[in-house]
Structure formats: structure tokens, C-alpha cells
């Protein structure tokens, strides 16, 4: 093992730089070089590489984002190409293999979510030595207890809830916070409990608007003239569709036309006369310095990936299980999305506290 | 002077509790009682009063919001009343005077913005002893250099810009942050400079979209593949209208249909092919603990208002001018909105740094 | 089960109020009353009780400290008493049992560390129905993976390291941060990794000053003119003594005469001519709002303790093991202190990154 | 004007990088080059220069510290030299002039406090074109209303007070926070008011310990079993000496043997039996990202200094007066230290609130 390559794919999240730093520092300790690939698999196709020295990763631990850049449109197996001026997908995967070979890369460390790890798996099946490092701010990746960046996003959402509390109290209003989570409600659940929300709406539990309104009205009867609702962007009404589903069918951009938060606000005002305001946390959840938890987890992932490479174990993803970092087959990690199970202990505890889930 | 009443009106902002605390503590030092009025002038109409002791204000200094509550629909001169089941405005100002008299209130301290201070002025003209304390998160109140809460809102917006920077860099995108400022661009200007924005759009300078796009493109030519735009919610295109104007004509709710940030994003993508994301900071700017600057300013306003009352000077607003807290006629404070002048030193300095204002 | 009592003992830490809130809210859901005991076991001896309603715990989730108060000098089995004007310890444990009985308390929930849980265990052995909830900011309690408050303390220490980094870089200095951890180095280890420290000194690994100085000098040779050292307060030189040991023998107050951080600074300057500055984080680690992680963990502990009480399982402590909250015998929890094992995965990862532990 | 040089001298403080960035960006707008001088005047003596391009200052706005480095031992008029192996001061000022000349530097922008600006003044008197930019975290520089970094330090100290509040309340203790301010009590005064301290001790008002203890005892009588004291490091007892004075006479290092905070704690415990804990904030006040206020002020200082240079006005310092950045003679700025006057409005307001100053 002489040289490792590393790339970051998909949406950015706090801790990417911490992983890159850990990879470079621990590889350096073993006398192994590291080559950075720019903008995810795009750089692998285009041979856009940059050597990463200790100096390059000095001071990046606290910084959000990724020094390597990232993109969502970089699938080498269907690479956006313009042969005749019209964009069409082309299989450029062989170029990737060749570029890595030409640069004496022995193995690839791919930091990414569902999408990037699927691509990584395809390359593994083509014989490339690949190790995956799990990244999704939504925490919805199978086989790992937690992905880095998630806990920082929860902090961010909880701090937003703290802020909304003071303004909700002062104005006697319903305040909705829409957080990330297209398919899984992890951020909404954790931030909702941490931020003391009154109602938590997640994709896994289609909500009955009557129940939500009733909960707000019951609080009002007890003298609490405000309520806080946290809604995952993928929350959906009973019998209705997720925003993602509507998007896929009708090509609606949820950001511009208003997501689920805006819909709930409109519905609460129109059908129940409840003065409601909505805040969409959006990209603020991805940015900023990782918290200590995520820096530690990122560092552990980075060193564990280098260890796996040095021990010659490929086609795997490093994963947190309990207190240990283990290795799981890449295939296993990308097979399904990890949803919040209805018997999740925190969900159950939240119900015990009287939190409303709309069901 | 035996008893003062205090109310908070209009939108909440960080520092309201700090003002209330300073009023109660300094009044207590002079042996003067304080009566709290709930939910702005609504409580004055409805005689919803609560005595404020030292104990009631203990621990509220760091807390956002207002322990007294506030509302926007409380004008006693046009009080929303339902005599026959239909809401119609009724002049209940005499009730206010009577309620205050019945409760032995010697003078009223009104903490509020343009709207509340206008009402306060009308009461002053009816003979009530009134002192105003300037509050507007937008900082657009005349006669005072700064309103409390503004600096905390600027911190919040700047921290959001810091977060967006890391994600913009990683993804090579244009990121727009929409901040408060319906008529005046103070938050956008200060946060834009503090957060190192590339483009700042404020109501006072109608923007030419070509200039904005050109600025983004010039940065890309210099190798900077991302740009950060901060836009006041009242920003408007050259020859176009402010969102507020459109709202007032067509009764459009900007929150639900998308404000100026969403419009700029759409325009940059459609007309210039620039991948753009928008974040609306919204109520997050109002919430949370006031920073040290605002706690100090709030405390000074509170003690200065009590001093004015004890010295028998009424019909005035306490105001910050340079380093001093002075007293200005209430009339003067509500006559106009304080816009960002085109020769504002920070605006000029920002241009010197190469920031684009769209003109 | 009709009525539970709850107390908080020992040093305060972020999350105590979140536990109390969870207990009251979930007990209320089951129709069970909660009685608060003031200042740890002192209140149990003195019958200083206060009923806790939903209203009493409203808004306390984000607040540091404990609304019940706490103290370190409250052991009912050796209660400080002044019968003849001289303080001497008296066994007042029977008073506690009687006071609880007189107030119809069915079971006691004791939130505390080693000391308080030992007392709780003694009461369990006397027949009291007791459930322990683990609290120690040092995270050194056996049988539980993590105590609440620890992760917030790590955040605080990491933020301090971030700050010291910028000043160390600017001045080309060695900066030492002394953090909590009298017997175990958990905070130092986690914060050190999260804050990118160069040297981490923990009680479990006696340090050789030569190794520390060498590490600083090697960095200087590589052009890095500053180094950051994080030291647990219980760190000790090879062959030397912990500050705690010196204290116990000589009754030295480490806070006033300077702890281990000051000693290392002095030694590095005198023996190696390295300009060094020390910061003692102290009580700042205990204060402030708990982060999201600790709010979630505290909430889970609180509901789990109520669940255990309702299921009639006493003499246990609720504990985090992996992802589950389990129940362990109180005896097991207080038998030993949980030290950082030398094969701890994070310790090993930190060594891989090139961090120096002084051995 | 073709080329400016810039240096940062003395202790670091938040905003130094923001000033450097503003200088480089605005100079670039005028087609003027900027040369960075490393480690204050040391780099000027040693010709340790580095050209500063737009790229060098990209991303440094939020970062604490100074990319140029700084030192306190760099006076070119008494430069520490080792001609025969023994350190002795040598006048190397001519080397500075020659180095600047050889590098075609037209004017020097010196960012520094009392010490650095005194050196700058001496160079101005030797004919060098110099402009000073005021920097002192203590805010004790004459002729300017505020120095950058001060407001961030106040935020840091206020946040520490917020943390100590929760722990003081829980434990019924006196908590002391020692903050910066060797000669002037600005940080203690502002942070004390913002953090709701009960007692504020500043160098300008020698304290009577009886008054301090009485204030704590009076609070206890009113049921408040804790008190918060904020003390400037230069606070001194009536008839006693400042720590600085003791240091200068006896060469005592206050950091290692305990500063004024430790002394007050000891005195309160010994003479009044008050359980007291002390926290020394120390270098944490210098580090970290500048807040929005300081970023704006730093940016204004930087552009104003370049403007002055282009307009050919030298031997001056840029200064904030009211809302304007003005130019004052360097001589005026370094003549005296700006102490807190006893009729300072905030001091008076704080007394009105019942805060104790020990007199």
C-alpha cells in the first residue's frame, strides 16, 4: 500500500474535512501518500487530482464543508456529457479506473451517502479496491448506528427550536420548524426531543392534521398559548404524498413553492384558525463547524478506513456499531434506507413525555 | 412618582426582557412600583395587568422574547371588537386611560417600534404621561443611532453566512440569504460586511440583475466558484416593486409564496444558468439570547426611561446618540423611517472592498 | 405507585434539569406525583420538599444547573451537625426514611455520581425503594457507556481549544488547557481529539516531560511554532503524584495554588525554555445549556427511571449500554471508577494521528 | 502610493485578520500592493516579509488570531540581540527603515496597542510614513471610542457569566470571574452588566472587601443564596496594590501564583466564611472568531487606514468617534490610558440597578 485516493460525494455535511484530515494524518504515519480527488467522482473522471500533505490538512478540523469539493452530478457510469452539444449520460467508469491506475492509486476511500456508495460498490465489483465511509446528514444509512454530521445538524435544529420558543411564547403562536429528512425522520425526532417541541412530524408516521390541531388546542386550554412543531421535510399527511413524491411526479421544486412546513402552516390557519409561522432551516443544517461528537466520530472513521486499507480489506464500509467501528459489506449499507422504527426507544420516550406525532 | 406601567408592543426582539428587568430594578431602587401590561396595548384595554417584583425579573436578562407577551393587533384607537359577531375596529382609548388611572399608574413606559410608539404618541396627546423606548429589529427608527436587538440579529445573520460559506465553497454554488428589513437594509448591510458576502441587496438600492450575475461570473473567472448574496426582504429589482408593495396591493403572503430571495434564485437560474440556493432566516433573527451589546444597550434604555419618568419628562423617547442616551420628542421618532443613506460610511467601505450592491 | 421523590446530588452538570423535567412529565402521564427534594440529601434530612408540577418544569429543558439545588456535604449517614456548637457527623438516615414516609413517597429517584449513588445504595439496603440516575461530568461511572453532561463539557473544552489555537498560532507559544478529570481522562481525550490538540495528558498515562517537550520541539522543526496541550486535572508525571494525592496528604487547595496545568507550564519554561501559557477551564465546564446529545440522553434517563419505578424494579441504576437504556444493580455502578483503558479505540486512533500522550 | 506594508503587534485579539483583509482588499481596489510583515516589528528588523494577495486573505474574515503572527518582544529601538551570547537591547531602527525602503514600501500600517503605536510614533518622528490602527482588547486606548476585539471579549466574558450563573444558583456559592483589564475595567464593567453580575470590581475603584461581603450577605437575606462577582485582573483592594504593581516590584507571575480573583476568593472564605470559587478567563478572551460588531469595526478601520494613506495623511491613527472613523495624531493616542471615568453612563446605570462596585 503506497498511495490512497480520497473523494467526498453528495451533499456536504459537517465533519467531511475532519475525515479527510484523519485519513491524511494516519496514512502519513504509515508512510502512505494520499491523493485528493476534486468534486467527488467528477474529479476521478476528469483526472482532477491534488496531492494532500500534512500541511494541506492543517487547521481544517474545525471547518465545515470539504476542501475537496463535492457534487451530486458525477456518476461515472452515467456521466453527463455533451458530445453534440446536448447533455447525455455516458459510461466513463473505465476512465476512472485508468486515471487511478495512471496515478499509482492502490485504493480508493469514498466518503459519501447512498448515491456515492452505490457508485463505489459498482467500482468494487469492477475490481477496484474501495472502502466506503458513511456520510448522510439525515442519518438514514443502514449498517451504521450513526453518520457524522448528523449530531451537528441536530444541534443546529435544536438551537433554532430554542430561538423559536422565545418568540412563540411572546406572540402566542404556532411555530413550525422544517428540518432535513426526506425519507427518515431522525433529525426531526432528535431535535424535537432536544428542543422540547410539542409536535414532531416524520415521514415514518403519516400525520392526521386533526390530531396536530387538537394537541395545539389542548395546550391552549392548559394556558400554554403557543406550540412548537418540528417537521421533517419528508413528513406527509395521512393518505397524502411526501413532497418528494410530488416532486418526482410533477417536477415541482419544493424549495421555491414551499415545502411541507408551509403546507401545514396554511392548513392550520385555514382549517383551524391557528396563527402559524414557518421557518425552513435548509442549508444552515449542513454548514458550520462540526461539534465535538462529530469531530471525534469523523476522526475515528478516517483512521479506521486507513486501517482497513492497510489490512487489505476492501469492498467494505466502516461503520459505528455500539462503541466500536466495524467493517460491513458495502452491499449491505446501500440496500435499504434506515427509517425510524416505530418502537425506537427515543420515539417511545417522547410519547411518554406527551409529545404528539400526529397519529 | 409611585407607580410605572410597562408594555412591550410589536414583533419581539432580543433584549425586551433586559429592558423590563432594568426598569423594574432601577424603579425598585427609587422605591417606585412597576405594573406589567400583558400583550402590548391589548392588556391596557382589557386591564390585563401583573405587578412586577424583583423576583419576577430575576434570571430574565439572558432570555429572548418578552415575559409580558406582545401582539401586533392591539391598537386601542381601532381595537378589534366583535359587537355583533363581526370584527370591527372600535376606539377603546378611553378604557386604557381609565384602567391606568384605576390602577394608580403615574406614567407609561412603552417599549415598541413605529406602530406602538405612534399609539403612545396619541396617548401623550391625550394627556397621558408616556415615555417611549425604541425597539425595532430592523434598526429603522429615526432619532436613535441604534435599537436594541439589532446587533443580535446581525450576529445571527452573520453566523448563518459563515455556515453558508462552507457549503457554497464545497458545492460551487450561489447561496442567497434573505434577512429582515422590509424598508431599510441595515441588517443586510451589517451582516453582509460581517459575513463577507459578495453581493448585498437592500431596499434603498434597487438592483439590476445583470450586475448581480456579472459579479458572480467575474468571481468564477477568478477561480472562485461560489458566491454569497445577502438580500433584505424588502430588496427590489430596478423598476420593480418591493414584496411589501406587492403584498399590500394583492394581499400576497410573502412567506408562503416565496419572498425576494426565492425570486432572485429563480431569476439567476433561469436567465443566467447559475445554480442557486436560498435560505430565509425569518424568525430565527428575532429569537435567542441577546448578545452583550444588546444587553448593555437594553439596560441603559431601561434605566434612562425610569430616570426620565422620575425627572418628569414625558412625551419623549429615550435614544442612543453617539455614546449618550438622550431624550427626543416622540413625534420626531415616528415621523419617518431611517433608511440607509447612500453615503453611509459602511456602505462606502463595503464598495471599497469590492462588494456588489447591484447598481 | 402514587408519588416519586427526586433529588440531585454532587457537582452540577448540564442536563440535570432535563432529567427532572422528563421525570415530572412522564410521571404526570402515568398519573404519578413528583416531590422535589432540595439540595440533594440535605433536603431529605431537613424535610425540605417542594411539589413539582408540569408548570414547574416548563422551560427548564435548555437551562443548565438544577432547579432543586445540590450540595456535596449532605451525607445523611454522616450528617454535619452542630450539637454543641462544634460540627460533627451524625447518622440522620432514619430521619430521611421517616420524612419520605410522612410525605407518602413510594420511591426515590437519585440523580448523582459516585458519592450520591453510594448513599442511595445504603438506603436501598435499608429497604428504601431507590433508583439511581448516573451523573458525573467526568464520565467515570462504571456500568454506563456515558453520563449526561459529559458531551456538553467536551463541547465546551473543544471550543476553548479552538480559541486557544488561534492565539497560539499568532504568538508561537505552547498553550495548555487544563480540563476536568480527577481520576479519569475522558474529557481530555475526547476534547483533545475534537480540538486537534498536539499532546493529551490523562491520569491513566503518567507523563514523561521529556516526551512532551520533544513533541513540541519536533513540531517546531517542522515549521509549526506552536503546540496545544490538553491536560486532565488528574494528570501526573511519571513517578510523581496526582494533584488529588498531594491534596489529600497536605490539604493543598489546587485551585488556589495552581493545578497540574500550572506545574507543566512552569516545568516546560524552566527546563526547556518553552514559552507557555495555561488556561484552567474549571467551572465553565459545568455551566451552560446542555447540547442536543445530552438533552436527549437526560430525557431518556428520566423516562427510563420512571418506567423502572412503575415496573417495581428498585436498587438499580438506569444506564446507557450501546443504544439501549438498561438497568444495572446500584452496587455494580459504584464499585469502581471507569478509567480510560489503554486499548480504548479513540486513544489508539489518536496515537495513529500522531498525538502525543507523554509515554 | 504603490506599496503598503502592514504589521500586527502586541497581544492578539479577535478582528486582526479582518483588518488585514480589509487593507488588502481595498488596497487592491486602488491598485496598491500590500506587503505583510511577520511577527510585528520583528519581521521589519529581520526583513521577514510576505506579499499579501487577494487569495491570501480569502476566508480569513471569521478567523481569530493574525495570519501575520505577533510578538511582544520586538521593539526595534531596543531590539533583543545576542552579540556575545548575552541578550542585550540594540537600536535596530535604521534596519527597519532600510528594509522597508529596499522593498519599495511607501507607507506602514501598524495595527497595535499602546506599545506598538509608541514604536510607530518613533518611526513617524524619524520620517517614516506611518498610520496606526488601534488594537487593545482592554479598550483602554485614548482618542478612540472603541477598539476592535473588545466587544468579542465582552461577549466571551458574558457567556462565561451565564454559565457560572447556573452553577452558582445550583450550589449556593459565590462565583468570581476574573477578566482582562490590567489598568482599565472596561471588560469587567460591560461584561458585568451584560452578564448580570452582582459585584463588579475594576482598577479605577479600589474595593473595600467589607462592602463586597455585605452585598453578598444582603442577597442571602433576600433569599438569593448565590452571588456573581466579576473582577478585572487589575482590581485592587483599598489601600492595597494592583497585581501589576506587585509583579513589577517583586517579579511575581500572577498567572502562576494566582491573581486578584484567587485573592478575593481566599479573603471571602477566610474572613467571611463565604464558600467561593474562582474562574480565570485568561486567553479565552483573546481567541475565537470575532463577532459581527468587531468584524464591521475592523473592516472600517482597515479601509479607513488605506484611505488615509492614499490621501497622504500620516503620523495619525484611525479612530472611532461616535459613528465616524476619524484620524487623530498618533501622539494623542499614546499619551494616556483611557480609564473608566467615575461618571461613565454605564457605570452610573449599573449603580442604579443595585450593582455593587466595592466602594
Coordinates of N, CA, C and O in Angstrom, one line a residue, chain C residues 182-269:
Chain C
X182 N -10.5 14.1 37.5 CA -9.5 13.9 38.6 C -8.9 12.6 38.6 O -7.7 12.4 38.9
X183 N -9.7 11.6 38.2 CA -9.2 10.2 38.2 C -9.1 9.6 36.7 O -8.3 8.7 36.4
X184 N -10.0 10.1 35.9 CA -10.2 9.5 34.5 C -10.0 10.7 33.5 O -10.5 11.8 33.7
X185 N -9.4 10.3 32.4 CA -9.1 11.3 31.4 C -10.1 11.5 30.2 O -9.7 11.9 29.1
X186 N -11.3 11.1 30.4 CA -12.3 11.1 29.3 C -12.4 12.5 28.7 O -12.4 12.6 27.4
X187 N -12.7 13.5 29.5 CA -12.9 14.8 28.8 C -11.6 15.2 28.1 O -11.7 15.7 26.9
X188 N -10.4 15.0 28.7 CA -9.2 15.4 28.0 C -9.0 14.6 26.7 O -8.6 15.2 25.7
X189 N -9.3 13.4 26.7 CA -9.2 12.5 25.5 C -10.1 13.0 24.4 O -9.7 13.2 23.3
X190 N -11.4 13.1 24.7 CA -12.4 13.4 23.7 C -12.2 14.9 23.2 O -12.2 15.1 22.0
X191 N -12.0 15.8 24.1 CA -11.8 17.2 23.7 C -10.5 17.4 23.0 O -10.4 18.1 22.0
X192 N -9.5 16.6 23.4 CA -8.2 16.7 22.8 C -8.3 16.3 21.3 O -7.8 17.0 20.4
X193 N -9.0 15.2 21.1 CA -9.1 14.7 19.7 C -10.0 15.7 18.9 O -9.7 16.1 17.8
X194 N -11.1 16.1 19.5 CA -12.0 17.0 18.8 C -11.4 18.4 18.6 O -11.7 19.1 17.6
X195 N -10.5 18.8 19.5 CA -9.9 20.2 19.3 C -8.6 20.1 18.7 O -7.9 21.2 18.6
X196 N -8.1 18.9 18.2 CA -6.9 18.9 17.5 C -5.7 19.2 18.3 O -4.7 19.8 17.9
X197 N -5.7 18.8 19.6 CA -4.5 19.0 20.5 C -3.3 18.2 20.0 O -3.5 17.2 19.3
X198 N -2.2 18.7 20.3 CA -0.9 18.0 20.0 C -0.5 17.0 21.0 O 0.1 16.0 20.7
X199 N -0.8 17.4 22.3 CA -0.4 16.5 23.4 C -1.7 16.4 24.3 O -2.4 17.4 24.6
X200 N -1.9 15.1 24.7 CA -3.0 14.9 25.7 C -2.5 14.1 26.9 O -1.9 13.1 26.7
X201 N -2.7 14.7 28.0 CA -2.2 14.1 29.3 C -3.3 13.7 30.2 O -4.2 14.5 30.6
X202 N -3.4 12.4 30.5 CA -4.5 11.9 31.3 C -4.0 11.1 32.5 O -2.8 10.6 32.5
X203 N -4.8 11.0 33.5 CA -4.3 10.3 34.8 C -3.9 8.9 34.5 O -3.0 8.4 35.2
X204 N -4.5 8.3 33.5 CA -4.2 6.8 33.3 C -2.8 6.6 32.7 O -2.3 5.5 32.7
X205 N -2.2 7.6 32.1 CA -0.9 7.5 31.5 C 0.0 8.6 32.1 O 0.1 9.7 31.7
X206 N 0.8 8.2 33.2 CA 1.7 9.1 33.7 C 2.7 9.6 32.6 O 3.1 8.9 31.8
X207 N 2.9 10.9 32.6 CA 3.7 11.5 31.5 C 5.1 11.7 31.9 O 5.5 12.0 33.0
X208 N 5.9 11.6 30.8 CA 7.4 11.9 30.9 C 7.5 13.2 30.2 O 7.3 13.4 29.0
X209 N 8.0 14.2 31.0 CA 8.0 15.6 30.5 C 9.0 15.7 29.3 O 8.7 16.5 28.4
X210 N 10.0 14.9 29.2 CA 10.9 14.9 28.1 C 10.1 14.6 26.8 O 10.4 15.2 25.8
X211 N 9.2 13.6 26.9 CA 8.4 13.3 25.7 C 7.5 14.4 25.2 O 7.4 14.7 24.1
X212 N 7.0 15.1 26.2 CA 6.1 16.2 25.9 C 6.9 17.3 25.2 O 6.6 17.9 24.2
X213 N 8.1 17.6 25.8 CA 8.9 18.7 25.3 C 9.4 18.3 23.9 O 9.5 19.2 23.0
X214 N 9.8 17.1 23.7 CA 10.3 16.6 22.4 C 9.2 16.8 21.4 O 9.5 17.2 20.2
X215 N 8.0 16.5 21.7 CA 6.9 16.6 20.8 C 6.8 18.0 20.3 O 6.6 18.3 19.1
X216 N 6.8 19.0 21.3 CA 6.7 20.4 20.9 C 7.9 20.8 20.0 O 7.7 21.5 19.0
X217 N 9.1 20.3 20.4 CA 10.3 20.7 19.6 C 10.2 20.1 18.2 O 10.7 20.8 17.2
X218 N 9.7 18.9 18.1 CA 9.6 18.3 16.7 C 8.7 19.1 15.9 O 8.9 19.3 14.7
X219 N 7.6 19.5 16.5 CA 6.7 20.4 15.7 C 7.4 21.7 15.2 O 7.2 22.1 14.1
X220 N 8.1 22.3 16.1 CA 8.8 23.5 15.7 C 9.8 23.2 14.6 O 9.9 24.1 13.7
X221 N 10.4 22.1 14.6 CA 11.3 21.7 13.5 C 10.6 21.6 12.2 O 11.1 21.9 11.1
X222 N 9.3 21.2 12.2 CA 8.5 21.1 11.0 C 7.9 22.4 10.7 O 7.0 22.4 9.8
X223 N 8.3 23.4 11.3 CA 7.7 24.8 11.0 C 6.5 25.2 11.8 O 5.9 26.2 11.5
X224 N 6.0 24.3 12.7 CA 4.8 24.6 13.4 C 5.3 25.2 14.8 O 5.7 24.4 15.7
X225 N 5.2 26.5 14.9 CA 5.8 27.1 16.0 C 5.0 27.2 17.3 O 5.2 27.9 18.2
X226 N 3.9 26.4 17.3 CA 3.0 26.4 18.5 C 2.6 25.0 18.7 O 2.6 24.2 17.8
X227 N 2.2 24.8 20.0 CA 1.6 23.5 20.3 C 0.5 23.6 21.3 O 0.6 24.6 22.1
X228 N -0.4 22.8 21.3 CA -1.6 22.8 22.2 C -1.5 21.5 23.0 O -1.5 20.4 22.5
X229 N -1.5 21.7 24.3 CA -1.6 20.6 25.3 C -2.9 20.6 26.0 O -3.2 21.7 26.6
X230 N -3.6 19.5 26.1 CA -4.7 19.4 27.0 C -4.4 18.4 28.1 O -3.9 17.3 27.8
X231 N -4.6 18.9 29.3 CA -4.3 18.1 30.5 C -5.5 17.9 31.4 O -6.1 18.9 31.8
X232 N -5.8 16.7 31.7 CA -6.8 16.4 32.7 C -6.2 16.9 34.1 O -5.0 16.8 34.3
X233 N -7.1 17.4 34.9 CA -6.6 17.9 36.2 C -5.9 16.9 37.0 O -5.0 17.2 37.9
X234 N -6.2 15.6 36.8 CA -5.6 14.5 37.5 C -4.3 13.9 36.8 O -3.8 12.9 37.3
X235 N -3.9 14.6 35.7 CA -2.7 14.1 35.1 C -1.5 14.2 36.0 O -1.5 15.0 36.9
X236 N -0.5 13.2 35.9 CA 0.6 13.2 36.8 C 1.9 12.8 36.1 O 1.9 12.0 35.2
X237 N 3.0 13.4 36.6 CA 4.3 13.0 36.0 C 4.6 11.6 36.4 O 4.2 11.1 37.4
X238 N 5.4 10.9 35.5 CA 5.9 9.6 35.8 C 6.6 9.6 37.1 O 7.5 10.5 37.4
X239 N 6.2 8.7 38.0 CA 6.9 8.7 39.3 C 6.4 9.8 40.3 O 6.7 9.8 41.5
X240 N 5.5 10.7 39.8 CA 5.0 11.7 40.6 C 3.6 11.4 41.2 O 3.2 10.2 41.1
X241 N 3.0 12.4 41.7 CA 1.7 12.2 42.3 C 0.6 13.0 41.6 O 0.9 14.1 41.0
X242 N -0.6 12.5 41.6 CA -1.7 13.4 41.2 C -1.9 14.5 42.1 O -1.6 14.4 43.3
X243 N -2.4 15.6 41.6 CA -2.8 16.7 42.4 C -3.7 16.3 43.6 O -3.5 16.7 44.7
X244 N -4.6 15.4 43.2 CA -5.5 14.9 44.2 C -4.8 14.2 45.4 O -5.1 14.4 46.6
X245 N -3.8 13.5 45.0 CA -3.0 12.8 46.1 C -2.3 13.8 47.0 O -2.3 13.7 48.2
X246 N -1.7 14.8 46.3 CA -1.0 15.8 47.1 C -1.9 16.5 48.0 O -1.6 16.8 49.2
X247 N -3.1 16.8 47.4 CA -4.1 17.5 48.2 C -4.5 16.7 49.5 O -4.6 17.3 50.6
X248 N -4.7 15.4 49.3 CA -5.2 14.6 50.4 C -4.2 14.5 51.5 O -4.5 14.5 52.6
X249 N -3.0 14.5 51.0 CA -1.9 14.4 52.1 C -1.7 15.7 52.8 O -1.7 15.8 54.0
X250 N -1.6 16.7 52.0 CA -1.1 18.0 52.5 C -2.2 19.1 52.6 O -2.0 20.2 53.0
X251 N -3.5 18.7 52.2 CA -4.5 19.6 52.3 C -4.3 20.9 51.5 O -4.6 22.0 51.8
X252 N -3.6 20.7 50.4 CA -3.3 21.8 49.5 C -4.6 22.0 48.6 O -5.2 21.1 48.1
X253 N -5.0 23.3 48.4 CA -6.1 23.6 47.5 C -5.5 23.8 46.1 O -4.8 24.8 45.9
X254 N -5.8 22.9 45.2 CA -5.2 23.0 43.9 C -5.7 24.2 43.1 O -4.9 24.8 42.3
X255 N -6.9 24.7 43.4 CA -7.4 25.8 42.6 C -6.6 27.1 43.0 O -6.2 27.9 42.1
X256 N -6.2 27.2 44.2 CA -5.6 28.4 44.6 C -4.1 28.4 44.4 O -3.5 29.4 44.1
X257 N -3.5 27.3 44.6 CA -2.0 27.2 44.4 C -1.6 26.8 43.0 O -0.4 26.8 42.7
X258 N -2.5 26.5 42.2 CA -2.2 26.2 40.8 C -2.2 24.7 40.7 O -1.6 23.9 41.5
X259 N -2.9 24.2 39.7 CA -3.0 22.7 39.4 C -1.9 22.2 38.5 O -0.9 22.8 38.4
X260 N -2.3 21.1 37.9 CA -1.3 20.4 37.1 C -0.9 21.3 35.8 O 0.3 21.2 35.4
X261 N -1.8 22.0 35.3 CA -1.5 22.9 34.2 C -0.4 23.9 34.5 O 0.5 24.0 33.7
X262 N -0.6 24.5 35.6 CA 0.5 25.5 36.0 C 1.8 24.8 36.2 O 2.9 25.3 35.9
X263 N 1.8 23.6 36.8 CA 3.0 22.9 37.0 C 3.7 22.5 35.7 O 4.9 22.7 35.6
X264 N 2.9 22.0 34.7 CA 3.5 21.7 33.4 C 4.1 22.9 32.8 O 5.2 22.9 32.2
X265 N 3.4 24.0 32.9 CA 3.8 25.3 32.2 C 5.2 25.7 32.8 O 6.1 26.0 32.1
X266 N 5.2 25.7 34.2 CA 6.5 26.0 34.9 C 7.6 25.1 34.5 O 8.7 25.6 34.1
X267 N 7.3 23.8 34.4 CA 8.4 22.9 34.1 C 8.9 23.1 32.6 O 10.1 23.0 32.3
X268 N 7.9 23.3 31.7 CA 8.3 23.5 30.3 C 9.2 24.7 30.1 O 10.1 24.8 29.3
X269 N 8.8 25.8 30.9 CA 9.6 27.0 30.7 C 11.0 26.9 31.4 O 12.0 27.2 30.8

